[in-house]
Amino acid sequence: MLDYLEYLTTWGIYLLAATGLMTVWWRMTRPIPWPLPRQTLRVLVAATILVPAPVMYGSLDWAPALFVLLLDVTLVSETETETLRAIPFLLYGLILGLLVLLADGLFRHWQKKKTAF
């Protein structure tokens, strides 16, 4: 396993790469004329890229949940529950992102209604 400094360096490099990917995705979704699908796609990709999951049960080491899921699916595991252990983390991230998106939409609707009077 990695020592603490290597672990932090790896996460820092990953977050820089994820920021670059999100910037490119942001630019790619800019031409979509409807705000709801555009923002939903952005939240979906952000949740997929940024959510961490534990590498093993009871481990203090975390990795991006997408990579944990891909490794669990490609490597043969003895039980079915080990294969799907990253899915709850991905779902939690997606639900949290969609709730933030809903709160943002309600706030914008409230502000628009407030300025109309």
GROMACS .gro file of N, CA and C in nm:
model
  351
    1MET      N    1   0.083  -0.118   0.000
    1MET     CA    2   0.000   0.000   0.000
    1MET      C    3   0.088   0.125   0.000
    2LEU      N    4   0.023   0.235  -0.028
    2LEU     CA    5   0.094   0.362  -0.034
    2LEU      C    6   0.109   0.421   0.106
    3ASP      N    7   0.217   0.495   0.127
    3ASP     CA    8   0.225   0.567   0.253
    3ASP      C    9   0.141   0.695   0.241
    4TYR      N   10   0.132   0.769   0.348
    4TYR     CA   11   0.039   0.881   0.356
    4TYR      C   12   0.066   0.989   0.252
    5LEU      N   13   0.192   1.025   0.232
    5LEU     CA   14   0.226   1.131   0.137
    5LEU      C   15   0.197   1.088  -0.007
    6GLU      N   16   0.228   0.963  -0.040
    6GLU     CA   17   0.197   0.913  -0.174
    6GLU      C   18   0.047   0.908  -0.197
    7TYR      N   19  -0.027   0.870  -0.094
    7TYR     CA   20  -0.173   0.863  -0.102
    7TYR      C   21  -0.231   1.001  -0.130
    8LEU      N   22  -0.186   1.103  -0.056
    8LEU     CA   23  -0.234   1.240  -0.078
    8LEU      C   24  -0.192   1.294  -0.215
    9THR      N   25  -0.071   1.262  -0.257
    9THR     CA   26  -0.025   1.307  -0.388
    9THR      C   27  -0.108   1.244  -0.499
   10THR      N   28  -0.138   1.117  -0.485
   10THR     CA   29  -0.220   1.048  -0.584
   10THR      C   30  -0.359   1.109  -0.592
   11TRP      N   31  -0.419   1.138  -0.477
   11TRP     CA   32  -0.551   1.201  -0.478
   11TRP      C   33  -0.544   1.341  -0.536
   12GLY      N   34  -0.439   1.415  -0.507
   12GLY     CA   35  -0.424   1.549  -0.563
   12GLY      C   36  -0.416   1.547  -0.715
   13ILE      N   37  -0.336   1.455  -0.768
   13ILE     CA   38  -0.325   1.442  -0.914
   13ILE      C   39  -0.458   1.400  -0.973
   14TYR      N   40  -0.527   1.307  -0.907
   14TYR     CA   41  -0.657   1.263  -0.957
   14TYR      C   42  -0.757   1.379  -0.957
   15LEU      N   43  -0.758   1.460  -0.853
   15LEU     CA   44  -0.852   1.572  -0.848
   15LEU      C   45  -0.820   1.677  -0.954
   16LEU      N   46  -0.692   1.698  -0.983
   16LEU     CA   47  -0.657   1.788  -1.093
   16LEU      C   48  -0.706   1.733  -1.227
   17ALA      N   49  -0.688   1.604  -1.249
   17ALA     CA   50  -0.736   1.542  -1.372
   17ALA      C   51  -0.889   1.546  -1.379
   18ALA      N   52  -0.956   1.523  -1.267
   18ALA     CA   53  -1.103   1.529  -1.265
   18ALA      C   54  -1.152   1.671  -1.292
   19THR      N   55  -1.080   1.770  -1.242
   19THR     CA   56  -1.116   1.909  -1.271
   19THR      C   57  -1.103   1.937  -1.420
   20GLY      N   58  -0.997   1.886  -1.482
   20GLY     CA   59  -0.981   1.902  -1.626
   20GLY      C   60  -1.093   1.833  -1.703
   21LEU      N   61  -1.128   1.711  -1.662
   21LEU     CA   62  -1.238   1.641  -1.728
   21LEU      C   63  -1.370   1.714  -1.712
   22MET      N   64  -1.395   1.766  -1.592
   22MET     CA   65  -1.520   1.840  -1.570
   22MET      C   66  -1.523   1.969  -1.652
   23THR      N   67  -1.409   2.034  -1.669
   23THR     CA   68  -1.403   2.154  -1.751
   23THR      C   69  -1.436   2.122  -1.896
   24VAL      N   70  -1.378   2.013  -1.947
   24VAL     CA   71  -1.407   1.972  -2.084
   24VAL      C   72  -1.553   1.933  -2.098
   25TRP      N   73  -1.607   1.859  -2.000
   25TRP     CA   74  -1.748   1.819  -2.005
   25TRP      C   75  -1.839   1.941  -1.998
   26TRP      N   76  -1.802   2.039  -1.917
   26TRP     CA   77  -1.880   2.162  -1.906
   26TRP      C   78  -1.888   2.231  -2.042
   27ARG      N   79  -1.774   2.237  -2.112
   27ARG     CA   80  -1.771   2.300  -2.244
   27ARG      C   81  -1.849   2.217  -2.347
   28MET      N   82  -1.845   2.084  -2.334
   28MET     CA   83  -1.917   1.999  -2.429
   28MET      C   84  -2.068   2.009  -2.412
   29THR      N   85  -2.114   2.032  -2.289
   29THR     CA   86  -2.259   2.041  -2.266
   29THR      C   87  -2.311   2.183  -2.282
   30ARG      N   88  -2.226   2.278  -2.305
   30ARG     CA   89  -2.269   2.417  -2.320
   30ARG      C   90  -2.368   2.437  -2.435
   31PRO      N   91  -2.353   2.371  -2.552
   31PRO     CA   92  -2.448   2.394  -2.662
   31PRO      C   93  -2.588   2.338  -2.638
   32ILE      N   94  -2.609   2.256  -2.536
   32ILE     CA   95  -2.743   2.203  -2.511
   32ILE      C   96  -2.833   2.319  -2.469
   33PRO      N   97  -2.942   2.343  -2.544
   33PRO     CA   98  -3.022   2.464  -2.517
   33PRO      C   99  -3.108   2.456  -2.391
   34TRP      N  100  -3.143   2.336  -2.345
   34TRP     CA  101  -3.231   2.323  -2.230
   34TRP      C  102  -3.149   2.309  -2.103
   35PRO      N  103  -3.175   2.391  -2.003
   35PRO     CA  104  -3.091   2.388  -1.882
   35PRO      C  105  -3.105   2.259  -1.799
   36LEU      N  106  -3.224   2.201  -1.794
   36LEU     CA  107  -3.242   2.083  -1.708
   36LEU      C  108  -3.160   1.963  -1.755
   37PRO      N  109  -3.166   1.923  -1.883
   37PRO     CA  110  -3.080   1.810  -1.923
   37PRO      C  111  -2.931   1.844  -1.917
   38ARG      N  112  -2.897   1.969  -1.947
   38ARG     CA  113  -2.756   2.009  -1.943
   38ARG      C  114  -2.702   1.997  -1.801
   39GLN      N  115  -2.774   2.048  -1.703
   39GLN     CA  116  -2.726   2.043  -1.565
   39GLN      C  117  -2.731   1.900  -1.509
   40THR      N  118  -2.831   1.823  -1.551
   40THR     CA  119  -2.840   1.685  -1.505
   40THR      C  120  -2.722   1.602  -1.557
   41LEU      N  121  -2.684   1.624  -1.682
   41LEU     CA  122  -2.567   1.554  -1.736
   41LEU      C  123  -2.440   1.594  -1.662
   42ARG      N  124  -2.429   1.720  -1.628
   42ARG     CA  125  -2.312   1.766  -1.554
   42ARG      C  126  -2.305   1.702  -1.416
   43VAL      N  127  -2.420   1.694  -1.348
   43VAL     CA  128  -2.424   1.631  -1.215
   43VAL      C  129  -2.392   1.483  -1.225
   44LEU      N  130  -2.443   1.417  -1.328
   44LEU     CA  131  -2.419   1.274  -1.346
   44LEU      C  132  -2.270   1.245  -1.363
   45VAL      N  133  -2.204   1.322  -1.447
   45VAL     CA  134  -2.060   1.301  -1.469
   45VAL      C  135  -1.980   1.339  -1.345
   46ALA      N  136  -2.017   1.448  -1.278
   46ALA     CA  137  -1.945   1.488  -1.157
   46ALA      C  138  -1.957   1.382  -1.048
   47ALA      N  139  -2.077   1.328  -1.030
   47ALA     CA  140  -2.095   1.225  -0.928
   47ALA      C  141  -2.017   1.099  -0.964
   48THR      N  142  -2.013   1.065  -1.090
   48THR     CA  143  -1.940   0.945  -1.132
   48THR      C  144  -1.790   0.960  -1.113
   49ILE      N  145  -1.739   1.078  -1.140
   49ILE     CA  146  -1.594   1.099  -1.134
   49ILE      C  147  -1.545   1.127  -0.992
   50LEU      N  148  -1.621   1.201  -0.913
   50LEU     CA  149  -1.569   1.255  -0.788
   50LEU      C  150  -1.600   1.175  -0.662
   51VAL      N  151  -1.694   1.082  -0.666
   51VAL     CA  152  -1.735   1.012  -0.544
   51VAL      C  153  -1.632   0.904  -0.508
   52PRO      N  154  -1.583   0.903  -0.384
   52PRO     CA  155  -1.489   0.797  -0.342
   52PRO      C  156  -1.562   0.679  -0.278
   53ALA      N  157  -1.494   0.566  -0.272
   53ALA     CA  158  -1.544   0.446  -0.206
   53ALA      C  159  -1.425   0.375  -0.141
   54PRO      N  160  -1.449   0.299  -0.034
   54PRO     CA  161  -1.337   0.227   0.028
   54PRO      C  162  -1.285   0.117  -0.066
   55VAL      N  163  -1.155   0.099  -0.063
   55VAL     CA  164  -1.094  -0.002  -0.150
   55VAL      C  165  -1.136  -0.142  -0.108
   56MET      N  166  -1.137  -0.167   0.024
   56MET     CA  167  -1.183  -0.294   0.078
   56MET      C  168  -1.269  -0.264   0.199
   57TYR      N  169  -1.351  -0.360   0.238
   57TYR     CA  170  -1.433  -0.340   0.357
   57TYR      C  171  -1.345  -0.320   0.478
   58GLY      N  172  -1.373  -0.216   0.556
   58GLY     CA  173  -1.297  -0.188   0.676
   58GLY      C  174  -1.164  -0.120   0.651
   59SER      N  175  -1.136  -0.085   0.528
   59SER     CA  176  -1.009  -0.021   0.494
   59SER      C  177  -1.020   0.130   0.510
   60LEU      N  178  -0.910   0.192   0.546
   60LEU     CA  179  -0.906   0.338   0.554
   60LEU      C  180  -0.865   0.401   0.421
   61ASP      N  181  -0.824   0.319   0.325
   61ASP     CA  182  -0.786   0.369   0.194
   61ASP      C  183  -0.909   0.380   0.106
   62TRP      N  184  -0.920   0.493   0.038
   62TRP     CA  185  -1.033   0.518  -0.050
   62TRP      C  186  -0.983   0.539  -0.191
   63ALA      N  187  -1.068   0.509  -0.287
   63ALA     CA  188  -1.036   0.529  -0.428
   63ALA      C  189  -1.164   0.579  -0.496
   64PRO      N  190  -1.153   0.634  -0.616
   64PRO     CA  191  -1.275   0.675  -0.686
   64PRO      C  192  -1.370   0.555  -0.703
   65ALA      N  193  -1.497   0.578  -0.673
   65ALA     CA  194  -1.595   0.468  -0.672
   65ALA      C  195  -1.609   0.404  -0.810
   66LEU      N  196  -1.593   0.482  -0.914
   66LEU     CA  197  -1.602   0.425  -1.049
   66LEU      C  198  -1.492   0.322  -1.071
   67PHE      N  199  -1.370   0.351  -1.026
   67PHE     CA  200  -1.260   0.257  -1.043
   67PHE      C  201  -1.277   0.135  -0.953
   68VAL      N  202  -1.328   0.155  -0.833
   68VAL     CA  203  -1.354   0.042  -0.745
   68VAL      C  204  -1.457  -0.050  -0.808
   69LEU      N  205  -1.562   0.008  -0.865
   69LEU     CA  206  -1.666  -0.071  -0.930
   69LEU      C  207  -1.610  -0.145  -1.052
   70LEU      N  208  -1.531  -0.077  -1.134
   70LEU     CA  209  -1.474  -0.141  -1.253
   70LEU      C  210  -1.381  -0.256  -1.215
   71LEU      N  211  -1.298  -0.236  -1.114
   71LEU     CA  212  -1.209  -0.343  -1.071
   71LEU      C  213  -1.287  -0.460  -1.010
   72ASP      N  214  -1.391  -0.431  -0.934
   72ASP     CA  215  -1.471  -0.539  -0.876
   72ASP      C  216  -1.545  -0.618  -0.983
   73VAL      N  217  -1.590  -0.551  -1.087
   73VAL     CA  218  -1.663  -0.620  -1.193
   73VAL      C  219  -1.567  -0.704  -1.278
   74THR      N  220  -1.451  -0.650  -1.308
   74THR     CA  221  -1.359  -0.723  -1.396
   74THR      C  222  -1.286  -0.836  -1.324
   75LEU      N  223  -1.255  -0.818  -1.197
   75LEU     CA  224  -1.190  -0.925  -1.122
   75LEU      C  225  -1.297  -1.020  -1.069
   76VAL      N  226  -1.269  -1.146  -1.075
   76VAL     CA  227  -1.367  -1.245  -1.030
   76VAL      C  228  -1.373  -1.241  -0.878
   77SER      N  229  -1.495  -1.223  -0.826
   77SER     CA  230  -1.512  -1.223  -0.680
   77SER      C  231  -1.596  -1.344  -0.641
   78GLU      N  232  -1.582  -1.384  -0.517
   78GLU     CA  233  -1.651  -1.504  -0.472
   78GLU      C  234  -1.797  -1.477  -0.437
   79THR      N  235  -1.828  -1.357  -0.392
   79THR     CA  236  -1.966  -1.326  -0.357
   79THR      C  237  -2.017  -1.211  -0.442
   80GLU      N  238  -2.146  -1.210  -0.459
   80GLU     CA  239  -2.210  -1.106  -0.541
   80GLU      C  240  -2.207  -0.970  -0.472
   81THR      N  241  -2.209  -0.968  -0.338
   81THR     CA  242  -2.212  -0.840  -0.268
   81THR      C  243  -2.081  -0.764  -0.280
   82GLU      N  244  -1.971  -0.835  -0.294
   82GLU     CA  245  -1.842  -0.767  -0.310
   82GLU      C  246  -1.834  -0.695  -0.443
   83THR      N  247  -1.904  -0.746  -0.543
   83THR     CA  248  -1.900  -0.685  -0.675
   83THR      C  249  -1.971  -0.550  -0.675
   84LEU      N  250  -2.075  -0.537  -0.598
   84LEU     CA  251  -2.158  -0.417  -0.602
   84LEU      C  252  -2.134  -0.323  -0.485
   85ARG      N  253  -2.021  -0.331  -0.420
   85ARG     CA  254  -2.001  -0.249  -0.300
   85ARG      C  255  -1.981  -0.102  -0.329
   86ALA      N  256  -1.944  -0.062  -0.450
   86ALA     CA  257  -1.924   0.080  -0.483
   86ALA      C  258  -2.052   0.146  -0.531
   87ILE      N  259  -2.153   0.067  -0.564
   87ILE     CA  260  -2.277   0.124  -0.617
   87ILE      C  261  -2.348   0.214  -0.516
   88PRO      N  262  -2.359   0.179  -0.387
   88PRO     CA  263  -2.425   0.272  -0.294
   88PRO      C  264  -2.355   0.407  -0.286
   89PHE      N  265  -2.224   0.408  -0.293
   89PHE     CA  266  -2.151   0.536  -0.288
   89PHE      C  267  -2.181   0.619  -0.412
   90LEU      N  268  -2.185   0.554  -0.528
   90LEU     CA  269  -2.219   0.627  -0.651
   90LEU      C  270  -2.362   0.680  -0.645
   91LEU      N  271  -2.454   0.598  -0.593
   91LEU     CA  272  -2.593   0.643  -0.582
   91LEU      C  273  -2.607   0.758  -0.483
   92TYR      N  274  -2.536   0.751  -0.371
   92TYR     CA  275  -2.541   0.860  -0.273
   92TYR      C  276  -2.491   0.990  -0.335
   93GLY      N  277  -2.382   0.982  -0.409
   93GLY     CA  278  -2.329   1.101  -0.475
   93GLY      C  279  -2.425   1.156  -0.578
   94LEU      N  280  -2.487   1.068  -0.655
   94LEU     CA  281  -2.582   1.112  -0.757
   94LEU      C  282  -2.706   1.174  -0.693
   95ILE      N  283  -2.758   1.112  -0.589
   95ILE     CA  284  -2.876   1.166  -0.521
   95ILE      C  285  -2.844   1.301  -0.457
   96LEU      N  286  -2.729   1.312  -0.394
   96LEU     CA  287  -2.689   1.439  -0.334
   96LEU      C  288  -2.676   1.548  -0.441
   97GLY      N  289  -2.614   1.514  -0.553
   97GLY     CA  290  -2.600   1.610  -0.662
   97GLY      C  291  -2.735   1.653  -0.718
   98LEU      N  292  -2.826   1.558  -0.733
   98LEU     CA  293  -2.959   1.593  -0.785
   98LEU      C  294  -3.039   1.676  -0.685
   99LEU      N  295  -3.020   1.650  -0.555
   99LEU     CA  296  -3.087   1.733  -0.454
   99LEU      C  297  -3.033   1.876  -0.456
  100VAL      N  298  -2.903   1.890  -0.474
  100VAL     CA  299  -2.844   2.025  -0.485
  100VAL      C  300  -2.896   2.093  -0.611
  101LEU      N  301  -2.908   2.019  -0.720
  101LEU     CA  302  -2.963   2.074  -0.844
  101LEU      C  303  -3.109   2.116  -0.826
  102LEU      N  304  -3.187   2.037  -0.755
  102LEU     CA  305  -3.326   2.072  -0.727
  102LEU      C  306  -3.334   2.196  -0.640
  103ALA      N  307  -3.251   2.204  -0.537
  103ALA     CA  308  -3.251   2.323  -0.450
  103ALA      C  309  -3.211   2.447  -0.529
  104ASP      N  310  -3.114   2.434  -0.620
  104ASP     CA  311  -3.074   2.546  -0.703
  104ASP      C  312  -3.188   2.590  -0.795
  105GLY      N  313  -3.259   2.493  -0.853
  105GLY     CA  314  -3.372   2.527  -0.939
  105GLY      C  315  -3.484   2.595  -0.863
  106LEU      N  316  -3.513   2.547  -0.743
  106LEU     CA  317  -3.617   2.610  -0.661
  106LEU      C  318  -3.577   2.751  -0.619
  107PHE      N  319  -3.450   2.768  -0.585
  107PHE     CA  320  -3.402   2.900  -0.546
  107PHE      C  321  -3.411   2.998  -0.663
  108ARG      N  322  -3.371   2.954  -0.781
  108ARG     CA  323  -3.379   3.041  -0.900
  108ARG      C  324  -3.524   3.074  -0.933
  109HIS      N  325  -3.613   2.975  -0.919
  109HIS     CA  326  -3.755   3.000  -0.944
  109HIS      C  327  -3.810   3.100  -0.844
  110TRP      N  328  -3.771   3.085  -0.718
  110TRP     CA  329  -3.816   3.177  -0.614
  110TRP      C  330  -3.763   3.318  -0.639
  111GLN      N  331  -3.637   3.330  -0.681
  111GLN     CA  332  -3.579   3.461  -0.710
  111GLN      C  333  -3.648   3.527  -0.830
  112LYS      N  334  -3.680   3.447  -0.932
  112LYS     CA  335  -3.747   3.500  -1.050
  112LYS      C  336  -3.887   3.549  -1.013
  113LYS      N  337  -3.956   3.473  -0.928
  113LYS     CA  338  -4.089   3.512  -0.885
  113LYS      C  339  -4.083   3.636  -0.797
  114LYS      N  340  -3.980   3.647  -0.716
  114LYS     CA  341  -3.964   3.760  -0.625
  114LYS      C  342  -3.939   3.889  -0.702
  115THR      N  343  -3.860   3.884  -0.809
  115THR     CA  344  -3.830   4.005  -0.887
  115THR      C  345  -3.945   4.043  -0.979
  116ALA      N  346  -4.040   3.951  -1.003
  116ALA     CA  347  -4.153   3.983  -1.091
  116ALA      C  348  -4.251   4.077  -1.024
  117PHE      N  349  -4.253   4.080  -0.892
  117PHE     CA  350  -4.350   4.166  -0.822
  117PHE      C  351  -4.299   4.304  -0.808
   0.00000   0.00000   0.00000
